[in-house]
């Protein structure tokens, strides 16, 4: 089996060593223009030239969960596109979202500001029942986040394309369920894939349907959120704040209003990082399964875009 590796912004050597150790009978090499055609590819943001030259690939393994950027390229039609399926990301995402929800709910920013000034002052405890959390996307990451928030006894709503069933979570689905889902939620978490159906989904209309003093957490893709609409609703007081990990342009450009907005917390696309050893183990296991003719999880439906 021949494997070619083409990941931008990634230190290639540890990946190549890891893949060789996990698949000792495979020939694993770093892609360079004109390289020998391979059976499998491991990629992150490859150039179009890569697929133009590697048109015979059986499968393409993306070292991230989101495939929106990959699907913009012209891919070999027969190649299966396989995304990372958790591989250590869901626990990180649960940590990040629970942290953001709890920091907001418990008013830790305000406590921090007080104690920095030497003030020992209490705020009235808030009711968990007044902070229903709505999670858009109940896939590998969204479901894990939902379960974690249920553990903290928040009311949790979930919204997905097809009907979902999760213990302790009020599930809504499809376009028909969207407005009811929004109306039932005060904190909104986006864990959708970026597709033509979900682009700009957090806009003035949808965000206005959230309960008053709502809070937005975007950990999916920047293009899910209409930046100006978020800013306008923060200004109007309908939104109480936002935690944003992903942006339309990354890195977030200097001078973008999100950097300094007092009600917005920015992190640099770090909520759930690709973990190398877990990812190599998962990818190697799937390559071996495909070689044996077995099905694997995480195969992207190109028509659906995720
Ligand atoms: P999954 O494919 O497992 O889950 C996607 C979920 O979104 C499913 O529940 C799906 O519904 C739902 N969905 C898709 N389209 C729609 C729609 N039109 N309407 C309603 N629901 C929809 O993805 P993951 O959980 O693994 O990852 C989600 C996203 O998180 C990734 O695509 C990526 O963009 C982002 N991500 C961000 C990271 C970061 O560090 N910030 C790290 C990793 C991922 P159904 O169940 O019906 O199919
Ligand atoms: C991913 C990401 O999609 O890192 O995995 O955003």
XYZ file of C-alpha atoms and ligand atoms in Angstrom:
360
model
C 0.000 0.000 0.000
C 1.350 3.464 -0.951
C 0.478 6.446 1.192
C 1.187 10.051 0.295
C 1.159 12.827 2.914
C 0.270 16.404 1.975
C -0.647 18.617 4.921
C 0.029 22.347 4.924
C 0.917 24.097 8.191
C 1.798 20.701 9.706
C 5.216 19.374 10.750
C 5.375 16.372 8.431
C 8.201 14.312 9.939
C 6.402 13.131 13.126
C 3.349 12.184 11.039
C 5.451 10.238 8.548
C 7.277 8.411 11.347
C 3.987 7.662 13.127
C 2.287 6.356 9.988
C 5.309 4.180 9.132
C 5.330 2.739 12.654
C 1.574 2.050 12.545
C 1.680 0.546 9.033
C 5.101 -1.123 8.719
C 4.278 -2.756 5.381
C 3.174 0.486 3.747
C 5.293 2.841 1.712
C 4.663 6.249 3.303
C 6.113 9.381 1.723
C 5.801 13.139 1.733
C 4.108 14.386 -1.443
C 6.160 16.511 -3.788
C 5.010 17.586 -7.267
C 5.465 14.719 -9.703
C 5.506 12.046 -6.926
C 4.493 8.444 -7.701
C 0.712 7.822 -7.614
C -0.431 6.507 -4.219
C -3.396 4.418 -2.979
C -4.215 6.573 0.038
C -3.616 10.195 0.962
C -3.409 11.948 4.312
C -4.191 15.617 3.780
C -4.909 19.000 5.289
C -5.496 21.942 2.936
C -3.674 20.379 -0.040
C -3.265 22.354 -3.278
C -5.443 21.432 -6.283
C -2.262 20.263 -8.027
C -2.077 17.425 -5.513
C -5.410 15.920 -6.652
C -4.716 16.694 -10.300
C -1.631 14.486 -10.033
C -3.043 11.868 -7.623
C -6.194 11.109 -9.589
C -6.129 7.360 -8.808
C -6.477 7.650 -4.995
C -8.776 5.116 -3.304
C -9.291 7.216 -0.197
C -8.337 10.623 1.141
C -7.957 10.988 4.922
C -8.500 14.534 6.191
C -6.664 15.259 9.452
C -9.560 17.345 10.729
C -13.283 16.806 11.274
C -14.484 19.549 8.933
C -14.171 18.945 5.196
C -15.643 22.212 3.887
C -12.288 23.465 2.539
C -11.418 20.081 1.027
C -14.740 19.799 -0.808
C -14.054 23.086 -2.598
C -11.325 21.286 -4.570
C -11.848 19.025 -7.584
C -11.420 15.596 -6.006
C -10.975 12.235 -7.758
C -14.583 10.986 -8.105
C -13.863 7.415 -6.961
C -11.907 8.414 -3.832
C -13.654 8.070 -0.498
C -13.184 11.143 1.673
C -12.694 10.146 5.290
C -12.713 12.755 8.046
C -11.448 12.423 11.616
C -14.123 10.818 13.702
C -13.498 12.162 17.222
C -9.868 10.965 17.608
C -9.644 12.832 20.919
C -11.464 15.952 19.720
C -14.824 15.457 21.397
C -13.474 15.595 24.954
C -11.606 18.806 24.117
C -14.745 20.289 22.586
C -16.759 19.328 25.664
C -14.169 21.014 27.905
C -14.191 24.173 25.803
C -17.962 24.561 25.516
C -18.682 23.639 29.149
C -16.021 26.146 30.208
C -17.600 28.904 28.097
C -21.152 28.131 29.256
C -20.174 27.910 32.915
C -18.000 31.027 32.811
C -20.966 32.957 31.437
C -23.602 31.353 33.694
C -21.546 31.789 36.882
C -20.468 35.345 35.913
C -16.811 34.501 36.437
C -15.675 37.430 34.252
C -17.481 39.856 36.537
C -16.079 38.144 39.657
C -12.589 38.357 38.193
C -13.010 42.062 37.469
C -14.216 42.620 41.058
C -11.457 40.658 42.749
C -8.801 42.394 40.652
C -9.987 45.562 42.362
C -9.871 43.887 45.775
C -13.686 43.658 45.997
C -15.198 40.766 47.984
C -18.751 40.930 46.629
C -21.436 38.364 45.892
C -23.864 38.164 43.001
C -27.285 36.575 43.281
C -27.002 32.928 42.159
C -28.635 32.426 38.767
C -31.118 29.652 37.989
C -29.823 26.897 35.703
C -33.375 26.536 34.401
C -33.061 30.068 32.978
C -30.065 29.064 30.856
C -31.231 26.407 28.401
C -28.367 25.578 26.036
C -29.161 24.846 22.390
C -26.622 22.871 20.383
C -26.786 23.049 16.596
C -25.314 19.807 15.269
C -25.635 16.585 17.246
C -22.891 14.616 15.533
C -19.713 13.242 17.054
C -18.815 16.549 18.726
C -22.268 18.022 19.371
C -23.557 14.853 21.048
C -20.535 14.724 23.369
C -20.987 18.394 24.290
C -24.711 17.823 24.901
C -24.019 14.881 27.222
C -21.447 16.898 29.167
C -23.835 19.825 29.672
C -26.556 17.416 30.831
C -24.085 16.253 33.506
C -23.964 19.863 34.767
C -27.772 19.804 34.873
C -28.351 22.532 32.283
C -31.515 22.145 30.237
C -30.136 21.069 26.830
C -31.769 21.345 23.406
C -30.267 19.872 20.259
C -30.913 20.437 16.575
C -29.850 18.200 13.713
C -30.820 17.540 10.099
C -32.397 14.156 10.770
C -34.184 13.312 14.049
C -31.816 12.514 16.951
C -32.472 10.883 20.312
C -30.164 11.678 23.208
C -30.893 11.020 26.867
C -31.747 14.238 28.702
C -31.687 16.345 25.531
C -34.766 17.876 23.913
C -34.149 17.156 20.251
C -35.414 19.182 17.292
C -34.701 18.550 13.651
C -34.872 19.981 10.174
C -36.034 23.368 8.958
C -39.431 22.776 10.594
C -37.902 22.412 14.050
C -35.440 25.297 13.800
C -37.492 28.213 15.121
C -38.856 26.186 18.043
C -35.319 25.087 18.873
C -34.109 28.711 18.880
C -37.049 29.926 20.959
C -36.293 27.251 23.560
C -32.612 28.251 23.884
C -30.748 31.044 25.642
C -27.203 29.865 24.984
C -26.515 28.847 21.384
C -23.615 26.541 20.481
C -22.742 25.956 16.826
C -21.282 22.541 16.030
C -22.551 22.195 12.475
C -20.458 21.363 9.438
C -20.156 24.263 6.998
C -22.359 23.441 4.000
C -24.497 25.536 1.636
C -27.431 24.903 4.025
C -25.609 26.077 7.149
C -23.541 29.030 5.862
C -24.654 32.296 7.592
C -27.077 30.314 9.783
C -26.392 32.584 12.764
C -27.788 35.823 11.405
C -29.996 38.665 12.619
C -33.190 36.668 12.127
C -32.100 33.427 13.811
C -30.196 35.105 16.662
C -33.201 37.373 17.354
C -35.295 34.265 17.970
C -33.130 33.199 20.929
C -34.342 34.050 24.396
C -33.442 37.570 25.628
C -29.870 38.070 26.928
C -28.714 35.148 24.850
C -25.113 33.984 24.580
C -23.451 32.639 21.413
C -20.623 30.091 21.231
C -19.247 29.376 17.766
C -16.816 26.476 17.604
C -17.642 25.229 14.096
C -16.723 27.572 11.232
C -16.547 31.364 10.970
C -18.879 31.456 7.969
C -21.746 30.115 10.110
C -21.952 33.542 11.734
C -22.792 36.894 10.147
C -20.322 39.087 12.034
C -22.222 42.377 11.636
C -25.474 40.802 12.869
C -23.774 39.525 16.016
C -22.306 42.978 16.670
C -25.670 44.691 16.112
C -27.482 42.332 18.503
C -24.807 42.783 21.179
C -25.255 46.526 20.766
C -29.053 46.259 21.052
C -28.771 44.203 24.258
C -30.553 41.147 22.842
C -27.269 39.251 23.117
C -25.283 39.243 26.351
C -21.999 38.054 24.850
C -20.196 35.536 22.687
C -17.273 33.152 22.753
C -15.815 32.672 19.285
C -13.145 30.159 18.311
C -13.546 30.318 14.523
C -13.676 33.227 12.081
C -14.426 34.003 8.449
C -10.766 34.868 7.956
C -8.191 33.098 10.092
C -6.071 34.359 11.712
C -8.651 36.980 12.710
C -7.413 40.128 10.895
C -5.806 42.910 12.942
C -8.340 45.616 13.646
C -11.388 43.302 13.427
C -13.932 44.526 16.023
C -14.097 41.058 17.654
C -10.540 41.443 18.980
C -11.404 44.231 21.404
C -15.162 43.915 21.931
C -15.758 43.784 25.700
C -18.546 41.206 25.325
C -16.671 38.841 23.006
C -14.080 36.262 23.990
C -11.801 35.222 21.130
C -9.676 32.075 20.953
C -7.493 31.108 17.964
C -9.316 28.036 16.518
C -8.133 25.870 19.346
C -11.293 24.410 20.879
C -10.546 20.872 19.622
C -7.093 20.286 18.190
C -6.057 17.380 16.012
C -4.105 15.028 18.275
C -1.371 13.342 16.274
C -1.074 9.927 17.876
C -4.849 9.376 18.200
C -5.335 10.510 14.610
C -2.570 8.287 13.236
C -4.005 5.292 15.095
C -7.470 5.999 13.689
C -6.286 6.608 10.123
C -3.984 3.568 10.098
C -6.796 1.384 11.454
C -9.137 2.600 8.727
C -6.592 2.109 5.957
C -6.066 -1.453 7.132
C -9.850 -1.995 7.231
C -10.267 -0.628 3.700
C -7.483 -2.949 2.505
C -9.483 -5.856 3.940
C -12.577 -4.579 2.146
C -14.332 -3.588 5.375
C -16.456 -0.448 5.848
C -15.109 2.453 7.932
C -16.781 5.239 9.894
C -16.431 8.911 9.001
C -16.845 8.608 5.231
C -18.085 11.951 3.926
C -21.295 12.135 1.916
C -20.191 14.534 -0.814
C -23.783 15.377 -1.701
C -24.572 16.470 1.867
C -21.195 18.206 2.232
C -20.224 16.521 5.512
P -20.651 15.362 12.379
O -20.709 15.172 10.908
O -20.437 14.170 13.239
O -22.014 16.051 12.863
C -22.656 17.047 12.139
C -24.000 17.332 12.769
O -24.562 18.487 12.126
C -25.023 16.189 12.587
O -25.806 16.071 13.735
C -25.852 16.683 11.405
O -27.181 16.184 11.379
C -25.888 18.155 11.690
N -26.220 18.904 10.472
C -25.581 18.937 9.288
N -26.233 19.715 8.406
C -27.321 20.176 9.047
C -28.393 21.011 8.670
N -28.491 21.529 7.440
N -29.353 21.253 9.583
C -29.298 20.722 10.823
N -28.290 19.923 11.245
C -27.322 19.655 10.371
O -19.529 16.466 12.644
P -18.618 16.664 13.938
O -19.489 16.693 15.130
O -17.481 15.735 13.937
O -18.007 18.119 13.635
C -18.852 19.226 13.447
C -18.024 20.429 12.935
O -17.211 20.966 13.960
C -17.021 20.120 11.827
O -17.656 20.026 10.558
C -16.071 21.279 11.912
O -16.476 22.340 11.062
C -16.175 21.739 13.365
N -14.926 21.504 14.102
C -14.311 22.576 14.707
C -13.158 22.384 15.423
C -12.494 23.515 16.121
O -11.388 23.354 16.647
N -13.119 24.676 16.220
C -12.535 21.064 15.553
C -13.281 20.014 14.909
C -14.425 20.247 14.206
P -27.498 14.616 11.151
O -27.194 13.991 12.480
O -28.930 14.584 10.828
O -26.576 14.159 10.057
C -11.422 20.454 12.202
C -10.881 21.657 12.775
O -12.285 20.527 11.348
O -9.767 21.633 13.315
O -11.001 19.377 12.634
O -11.536 22.695 12.725
